[in-house]
Coordinates of C-alpha atoms and ligand atoms in Angstrom, one line a residue:
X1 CA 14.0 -27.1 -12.8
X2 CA 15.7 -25.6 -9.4
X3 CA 15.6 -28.0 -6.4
X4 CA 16.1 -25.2 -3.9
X5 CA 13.2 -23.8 -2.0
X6 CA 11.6 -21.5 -4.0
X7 CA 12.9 -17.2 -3.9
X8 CA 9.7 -15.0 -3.4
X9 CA 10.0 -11.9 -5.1
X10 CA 6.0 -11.7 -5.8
X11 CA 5.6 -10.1 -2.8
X12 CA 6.2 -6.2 -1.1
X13 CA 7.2 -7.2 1.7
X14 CA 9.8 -4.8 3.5
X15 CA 12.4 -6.2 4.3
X16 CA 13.3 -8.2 7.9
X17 CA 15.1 -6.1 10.3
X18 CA 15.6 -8.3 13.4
X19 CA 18.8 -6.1 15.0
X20 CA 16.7 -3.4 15.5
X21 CA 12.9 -4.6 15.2
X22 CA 13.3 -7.7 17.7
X23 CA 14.1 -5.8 21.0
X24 CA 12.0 -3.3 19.9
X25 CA 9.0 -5.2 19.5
X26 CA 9.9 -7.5 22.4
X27 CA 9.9 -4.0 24.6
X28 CA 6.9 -2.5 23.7
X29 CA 5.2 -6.0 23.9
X30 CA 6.9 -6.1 27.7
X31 CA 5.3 -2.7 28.7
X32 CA 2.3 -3.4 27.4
X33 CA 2.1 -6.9 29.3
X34 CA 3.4 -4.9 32.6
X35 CA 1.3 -1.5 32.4
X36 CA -2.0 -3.7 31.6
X37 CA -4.2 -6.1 33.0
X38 CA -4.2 -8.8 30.3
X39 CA -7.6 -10.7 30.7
X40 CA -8.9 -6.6 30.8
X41 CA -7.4 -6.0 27.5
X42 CA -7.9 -8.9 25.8
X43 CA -11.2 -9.0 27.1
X44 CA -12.9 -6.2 25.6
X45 CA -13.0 -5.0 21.6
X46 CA -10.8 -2.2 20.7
X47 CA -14.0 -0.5 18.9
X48 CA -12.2 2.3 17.0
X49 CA -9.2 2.0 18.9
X50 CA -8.9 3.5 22.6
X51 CA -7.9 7.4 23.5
X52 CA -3.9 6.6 23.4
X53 CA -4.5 4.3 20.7
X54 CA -6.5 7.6 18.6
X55 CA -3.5 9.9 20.0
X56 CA -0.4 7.9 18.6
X57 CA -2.4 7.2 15.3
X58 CA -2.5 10.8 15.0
X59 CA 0.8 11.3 15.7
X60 CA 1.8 9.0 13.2
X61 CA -0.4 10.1 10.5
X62 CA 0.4 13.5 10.8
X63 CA 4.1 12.6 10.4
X64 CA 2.6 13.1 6.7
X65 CA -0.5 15.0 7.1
X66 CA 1.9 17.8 8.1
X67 CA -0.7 19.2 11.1
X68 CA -1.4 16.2 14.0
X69 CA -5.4 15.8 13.1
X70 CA -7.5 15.5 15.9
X71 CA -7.3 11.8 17.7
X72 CA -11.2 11.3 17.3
X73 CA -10.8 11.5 13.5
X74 CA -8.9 8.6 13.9
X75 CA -9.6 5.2 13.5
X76 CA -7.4 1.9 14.4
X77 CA -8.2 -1.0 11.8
X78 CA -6.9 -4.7 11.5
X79 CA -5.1 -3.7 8.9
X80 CA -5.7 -1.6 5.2
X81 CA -7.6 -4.3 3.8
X82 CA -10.3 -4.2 6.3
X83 CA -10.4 -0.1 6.0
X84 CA -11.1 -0.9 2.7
X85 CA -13.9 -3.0 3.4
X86 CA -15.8 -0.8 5.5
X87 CA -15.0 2.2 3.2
X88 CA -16.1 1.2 0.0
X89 CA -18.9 -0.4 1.8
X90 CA -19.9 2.5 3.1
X91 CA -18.8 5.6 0.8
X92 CA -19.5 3.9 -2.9
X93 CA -21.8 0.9 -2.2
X94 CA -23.5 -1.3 -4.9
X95 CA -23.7 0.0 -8.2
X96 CA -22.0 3.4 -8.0
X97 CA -18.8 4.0 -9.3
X98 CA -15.1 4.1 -7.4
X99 CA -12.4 5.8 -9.7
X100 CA -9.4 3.8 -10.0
X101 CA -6.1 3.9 -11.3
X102 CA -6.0 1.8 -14.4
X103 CA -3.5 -0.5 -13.4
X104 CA -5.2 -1.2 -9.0
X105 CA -4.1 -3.0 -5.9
X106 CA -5.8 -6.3 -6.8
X107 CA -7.9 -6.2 -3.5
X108 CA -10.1 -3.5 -4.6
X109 CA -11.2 -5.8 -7.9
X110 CA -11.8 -8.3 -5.3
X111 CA -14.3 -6.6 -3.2
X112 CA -16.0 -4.7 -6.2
X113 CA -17.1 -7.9 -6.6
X114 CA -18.1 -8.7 -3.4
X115 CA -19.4 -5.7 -2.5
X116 CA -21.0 -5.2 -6.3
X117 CA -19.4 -1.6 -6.8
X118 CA -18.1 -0.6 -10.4
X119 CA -14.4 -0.1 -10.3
X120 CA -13.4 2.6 -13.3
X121 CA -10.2 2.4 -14.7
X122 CA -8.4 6.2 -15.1
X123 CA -4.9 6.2 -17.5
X124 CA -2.0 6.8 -15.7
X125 CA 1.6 8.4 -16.9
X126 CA 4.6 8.8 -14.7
X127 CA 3.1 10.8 -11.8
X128 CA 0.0 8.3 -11.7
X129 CA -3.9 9.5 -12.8
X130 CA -4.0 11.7 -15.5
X131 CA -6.2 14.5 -14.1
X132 CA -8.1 15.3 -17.9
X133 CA -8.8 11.1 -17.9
X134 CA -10.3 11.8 -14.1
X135 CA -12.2 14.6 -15.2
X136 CA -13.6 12.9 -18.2
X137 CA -14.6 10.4 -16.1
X138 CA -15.8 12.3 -13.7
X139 CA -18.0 13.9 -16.4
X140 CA -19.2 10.6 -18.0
X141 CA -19.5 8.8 -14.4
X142 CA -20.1 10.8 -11.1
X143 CA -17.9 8.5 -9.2
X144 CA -18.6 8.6 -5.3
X145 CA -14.9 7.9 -4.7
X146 CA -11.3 7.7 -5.8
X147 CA -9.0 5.1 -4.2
X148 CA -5.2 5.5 -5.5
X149 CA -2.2 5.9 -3.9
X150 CA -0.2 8.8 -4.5
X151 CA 3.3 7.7 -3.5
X152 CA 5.0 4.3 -4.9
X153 CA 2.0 2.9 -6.4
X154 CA 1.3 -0.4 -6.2
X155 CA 2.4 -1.5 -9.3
X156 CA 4.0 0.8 -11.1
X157 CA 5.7 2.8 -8.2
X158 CA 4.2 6.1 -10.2
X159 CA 4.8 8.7 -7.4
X160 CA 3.0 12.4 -7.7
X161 CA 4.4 15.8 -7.9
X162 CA 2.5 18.7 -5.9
X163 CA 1.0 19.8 -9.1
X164 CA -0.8 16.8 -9.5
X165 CA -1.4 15.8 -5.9
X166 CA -3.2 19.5 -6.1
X167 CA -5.1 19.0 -9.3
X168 CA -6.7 15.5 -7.9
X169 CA -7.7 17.2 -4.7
X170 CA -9.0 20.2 -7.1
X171 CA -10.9 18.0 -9.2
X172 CA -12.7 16.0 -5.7
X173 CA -14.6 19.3 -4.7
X174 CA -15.4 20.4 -7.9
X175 CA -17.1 17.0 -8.7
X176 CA -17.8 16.1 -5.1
X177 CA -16.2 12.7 -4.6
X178 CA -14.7 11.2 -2.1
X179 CA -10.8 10.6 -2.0
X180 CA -9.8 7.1 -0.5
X181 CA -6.0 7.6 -0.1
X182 CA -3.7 4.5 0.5
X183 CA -0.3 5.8 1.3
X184 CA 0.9 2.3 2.7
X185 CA 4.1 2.6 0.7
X186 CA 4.6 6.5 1.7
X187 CA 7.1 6.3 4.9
X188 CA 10.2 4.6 2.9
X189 CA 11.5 7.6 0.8
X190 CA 14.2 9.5 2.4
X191 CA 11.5 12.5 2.1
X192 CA 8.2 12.8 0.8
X193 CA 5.7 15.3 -0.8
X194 CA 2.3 15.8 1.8
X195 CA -0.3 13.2 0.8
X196 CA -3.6 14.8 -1.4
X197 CA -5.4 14.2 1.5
X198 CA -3.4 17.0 2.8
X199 CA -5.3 19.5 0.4
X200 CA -8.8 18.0 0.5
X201 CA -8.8 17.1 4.4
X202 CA -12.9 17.7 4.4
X203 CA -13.5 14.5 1.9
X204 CA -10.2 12.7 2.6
X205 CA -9.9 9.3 4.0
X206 CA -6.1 8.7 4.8
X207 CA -5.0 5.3 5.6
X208 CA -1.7 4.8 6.6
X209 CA -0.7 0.8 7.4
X210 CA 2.1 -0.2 8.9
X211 CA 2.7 -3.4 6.6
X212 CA 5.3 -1.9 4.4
X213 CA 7.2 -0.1 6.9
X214 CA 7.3 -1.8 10.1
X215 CA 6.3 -5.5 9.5
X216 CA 3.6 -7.5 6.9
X217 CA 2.1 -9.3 9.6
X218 CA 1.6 -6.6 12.2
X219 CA -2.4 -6.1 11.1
X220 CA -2.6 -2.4 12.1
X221 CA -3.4 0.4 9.4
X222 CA -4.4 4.0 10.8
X223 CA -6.8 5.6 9.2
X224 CA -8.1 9.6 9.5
X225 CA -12.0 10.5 8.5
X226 CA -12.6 13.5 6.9
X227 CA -14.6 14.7 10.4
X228 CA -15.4 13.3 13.9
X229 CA -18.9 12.4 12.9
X230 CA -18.2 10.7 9.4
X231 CA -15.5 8.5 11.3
X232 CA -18.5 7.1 13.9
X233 CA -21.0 7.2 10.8
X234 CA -18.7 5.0 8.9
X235 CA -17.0 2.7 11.4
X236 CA -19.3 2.7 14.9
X237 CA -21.7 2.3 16.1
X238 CA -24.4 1.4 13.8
X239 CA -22.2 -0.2 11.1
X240 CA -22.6 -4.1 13.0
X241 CA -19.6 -5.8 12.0
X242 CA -16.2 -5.7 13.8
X243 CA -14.3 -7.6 11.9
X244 CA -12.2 -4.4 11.0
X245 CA -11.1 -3.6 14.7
X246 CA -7.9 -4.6 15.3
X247 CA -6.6 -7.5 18.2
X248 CA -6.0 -5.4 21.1
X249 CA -2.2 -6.7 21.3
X250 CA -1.5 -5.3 18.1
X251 CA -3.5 -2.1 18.6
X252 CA -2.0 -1.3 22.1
X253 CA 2.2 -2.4 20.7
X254 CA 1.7 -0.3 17.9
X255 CA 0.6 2.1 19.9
X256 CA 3.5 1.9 22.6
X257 CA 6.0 1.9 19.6
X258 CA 5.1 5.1 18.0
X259 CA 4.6 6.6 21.9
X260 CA 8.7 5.7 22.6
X261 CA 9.7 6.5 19.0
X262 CA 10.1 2.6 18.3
X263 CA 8.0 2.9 15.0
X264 CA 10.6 5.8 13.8
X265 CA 13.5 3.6 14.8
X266 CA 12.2 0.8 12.6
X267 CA 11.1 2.5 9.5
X268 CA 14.5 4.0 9.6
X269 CA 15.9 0.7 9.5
X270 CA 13.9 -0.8 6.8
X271 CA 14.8 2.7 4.7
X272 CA 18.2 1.9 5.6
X273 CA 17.7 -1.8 4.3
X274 CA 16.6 -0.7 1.3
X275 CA 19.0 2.1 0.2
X276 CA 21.0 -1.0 0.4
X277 CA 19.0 -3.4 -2.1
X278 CA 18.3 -0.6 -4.7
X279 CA 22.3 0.2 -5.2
X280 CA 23.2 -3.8 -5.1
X281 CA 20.7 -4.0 -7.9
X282 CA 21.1 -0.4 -9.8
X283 CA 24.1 -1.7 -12.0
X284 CA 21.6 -5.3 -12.5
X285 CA 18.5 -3.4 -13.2
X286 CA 20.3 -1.7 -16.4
X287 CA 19.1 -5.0 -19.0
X288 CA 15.7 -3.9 -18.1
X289 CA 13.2 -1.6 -18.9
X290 CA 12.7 -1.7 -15.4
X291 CA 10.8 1.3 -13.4
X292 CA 11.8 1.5 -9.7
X293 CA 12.1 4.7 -7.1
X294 CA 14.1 5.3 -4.1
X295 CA 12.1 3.4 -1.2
X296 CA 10.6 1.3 -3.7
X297 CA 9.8 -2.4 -2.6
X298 CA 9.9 -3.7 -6.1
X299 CA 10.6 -3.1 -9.2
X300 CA 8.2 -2.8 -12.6
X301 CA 9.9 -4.4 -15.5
X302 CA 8.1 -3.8 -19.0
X303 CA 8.3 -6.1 -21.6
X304 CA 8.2 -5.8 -25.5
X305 CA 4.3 -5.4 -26.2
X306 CA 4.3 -8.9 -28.1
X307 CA 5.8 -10.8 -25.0
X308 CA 3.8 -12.1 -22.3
X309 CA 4.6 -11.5 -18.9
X310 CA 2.7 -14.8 -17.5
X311 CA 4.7 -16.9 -19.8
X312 CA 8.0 -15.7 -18.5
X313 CA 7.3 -15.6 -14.8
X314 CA 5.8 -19.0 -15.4
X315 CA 9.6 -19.5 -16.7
X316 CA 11.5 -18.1 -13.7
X317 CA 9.1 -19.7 -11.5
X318 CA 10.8 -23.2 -13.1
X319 CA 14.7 -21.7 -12.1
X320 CA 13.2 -21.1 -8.6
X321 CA 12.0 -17.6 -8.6
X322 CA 8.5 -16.6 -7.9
X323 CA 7.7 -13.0 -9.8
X324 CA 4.3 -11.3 -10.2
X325 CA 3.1 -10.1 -13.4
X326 CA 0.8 -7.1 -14.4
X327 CA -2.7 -9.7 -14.4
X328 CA -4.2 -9.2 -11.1
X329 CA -3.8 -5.5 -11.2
X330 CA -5.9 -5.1 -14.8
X331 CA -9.5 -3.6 -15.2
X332 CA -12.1 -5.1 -17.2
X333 CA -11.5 -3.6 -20.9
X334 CA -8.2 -2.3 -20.4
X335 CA -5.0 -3.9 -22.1
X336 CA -2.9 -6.2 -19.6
X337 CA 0.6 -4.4 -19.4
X338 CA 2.7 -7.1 -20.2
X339 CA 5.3 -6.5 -17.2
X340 CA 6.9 -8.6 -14.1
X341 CA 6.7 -7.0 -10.8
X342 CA 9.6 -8.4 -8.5
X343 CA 9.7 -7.6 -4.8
X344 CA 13.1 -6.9 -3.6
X345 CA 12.4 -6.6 0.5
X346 CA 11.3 -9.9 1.1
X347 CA 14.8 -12.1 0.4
X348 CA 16.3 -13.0 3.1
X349 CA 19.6 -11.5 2.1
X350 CA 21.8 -9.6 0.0
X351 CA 23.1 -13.0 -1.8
X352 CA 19.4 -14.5 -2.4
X353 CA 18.3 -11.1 -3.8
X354 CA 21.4 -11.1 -6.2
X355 CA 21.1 -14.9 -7.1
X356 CA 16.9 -14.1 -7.3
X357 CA 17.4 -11.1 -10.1
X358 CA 20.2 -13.1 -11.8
X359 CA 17.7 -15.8 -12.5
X360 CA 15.2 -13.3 -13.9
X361 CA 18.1 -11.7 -16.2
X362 CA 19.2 -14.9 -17.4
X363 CA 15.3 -15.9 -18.1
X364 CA 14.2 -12.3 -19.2
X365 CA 17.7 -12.6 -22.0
X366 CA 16.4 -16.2 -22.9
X367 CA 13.2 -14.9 -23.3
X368 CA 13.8 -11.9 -25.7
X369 CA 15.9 -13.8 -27.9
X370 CA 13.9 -16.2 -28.6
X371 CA 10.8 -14.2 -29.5
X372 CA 12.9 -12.1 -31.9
Ligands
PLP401 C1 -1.4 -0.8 -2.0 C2 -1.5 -1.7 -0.9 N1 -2.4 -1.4 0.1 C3 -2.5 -2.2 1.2 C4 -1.7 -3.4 1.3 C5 -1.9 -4.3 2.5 O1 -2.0 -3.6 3.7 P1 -2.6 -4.3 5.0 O2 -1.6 -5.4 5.4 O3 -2.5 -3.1 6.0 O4 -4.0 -4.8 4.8 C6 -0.8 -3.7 0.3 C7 0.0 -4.9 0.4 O5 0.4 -5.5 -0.6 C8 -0.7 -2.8 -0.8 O6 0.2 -3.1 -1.8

């Protein structure tokens, strides 16, 4: 049993930047308090965000759109998670289907619940969905929507070529659903291949938080309708809630960020940061089966079918470690991957992240010897 505080690696956070974030933040927060009338700004909802708001969400999103979409396809949520609630709401409702990867971002298993959709599990290989398993279910199905992410999936950090980010967008028109596109994790590669929604921009909803490359907490994720009209059919005005809109703080320092090329200057940081992290732990990850990709905020370790992942994080938890495992992320009727996912952003430094993994080598050796 360790009797230091607890190392979270279950988490994808990115990794704290203060050097370059602090003054940035503290400078955009001090031009918005000086350019605006606080009790006017505070005192009013954001509703889908305002005009500048629109124009520097379009800026940023087209940073990986490739062409700046037009502002009032825009929309400014409180964060991905409340995009999601409002989409699949909206687009997929109770009892119709939302195409998944087989392995999902835990959220959306939440919300099927909630919100009584039918989350469908498609197989997944290196680049992510399998088109032929999309299609199939597609056939079988009629989904209204596909939710995936195309860069560093959340968990397996499967990343798409063009082929395939082509063949999905394909496979939308011809069987007419809607493409929910979380590219969260997108912005920390060096470079990156345009999203799908950059082929299917007619039936494409692009969300594009800030969470993993400018802060967790910040509560501001961008996202671009398909049209104009579907972004006001989906998010104002007849939709009564407003839960999704996000504080007007938030909203107008994000926006003053990307405006002075603050947001650039940060996600450059955090890439920075984590060029870093991923060649401290190259020569560590080797005793793994461990999947990872440049940007990556974690790393996918895969364990011998007949271990289980629960029992070993359960195991570094006890040394002090806290790892996820492959659980949360499984569809009903599909085969838990018996995997740990470890977040390597969110240590506070170099010799925490090094002490963290050598923990999880020393319990992931224990572990395989003695199974065998
Ligand atoms: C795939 C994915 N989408 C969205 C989020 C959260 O985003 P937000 O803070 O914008 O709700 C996460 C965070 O773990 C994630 O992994």
């Amino acid at each position: 049993m360790s009797t230091r505080p607890l190392i979270e690696m279950s988490r994808t956070h990115p990794p704290l930047v203060p050097d370059v974030f602090d003054p940035e933040y503290r400078e955009a927060l001090a031009n918005v308090m000086a350019r605006f009338t606080p009790s006017e700004m505070i005192g009013a909802h954001r509703w889908m965000g305002t005009d500048a708001d629109r124009a520097a969400g379009a800026i940023f999103t087209g940073q990986r759109l490739g062409v700046v979409p037009e502002p009032g396809r825009v929309v400014v949520t409180n964060g991905t998670q409340s995009a999601f609630n409002m989409l699949l709401g909206g687009l997929v409702g109770r009892d119709n289907v939302l195409a998944v990867e087989c392995l999902t971002y835990p959220p959306i298993l939440v919300l099927a619940r909630r919100l009584g959709f039918i989350p469908k599990g498609v197989e997944m290989d290196e680049e992510g969905i399998i088109p032929e398993a999309l299609e199939e279910l597609c056939r079988s199905h009629s989904p209204k929507a596909l939710y995936l992410l195309s860069t560093l999936q959340n968990p397996t950090t499967a990343t798409m070529s063009t082929t395939r980010r082509m063949a999905i967008a394909d496979l939308a028109r011809r069987y007419d659903f809607q493409i929910i596109e979380d590219d969260i994790y997108s912005l920390l590669p060096e470079s990156n291949l345009p999203p799908i929604s950059a082929y299917a921009p007619e039936r494409s909803w692009y969300l594009l938080g800030v969470a993993k490359s400018i802060a967790a907490g910040f509560k501001v994720a961008y996202v671009v309708a398909p049209s104009v009209r579907l972004a006001e059919q989906q998010f104002w005005p007849g939709v009564r809630a407003t839960f999704w809109m996000a504080a007007p703080i938030s909203a107008a320092v994000s926006t003053q960020l990307i405006d002075t090329g603050g947001a650039e200057r940060i996600v450059a940081a955090v890439r920075h940061e984590m060029r870093a992290r991923h060649s401290l732990l190259e020569p560590k990850l080797k005793s793994f089966d461990a999947v990872t990709r440049e940007g990556a905020l974690h790393v996918w370790i895969r364990l011998p079918k007949a271990l289980c992942g629960k029992e070993l994080a359960d195991l570094i938890r006890l040394r002090g470690v806290s790892v996820g495992t492959g659980d949360p992320y499984t569809l009903p009727g599909f085969v838990t991957p018996q995997a740990l996912r470890i977040g390597i952003g969110h240590a506070k430094s170099h010799a925490e992240l090094i002490e963290a993994v050598e923990v999880v080598a020393e319990c992931h050796d224990h572990f395989l010897r003695t199974a065998a």
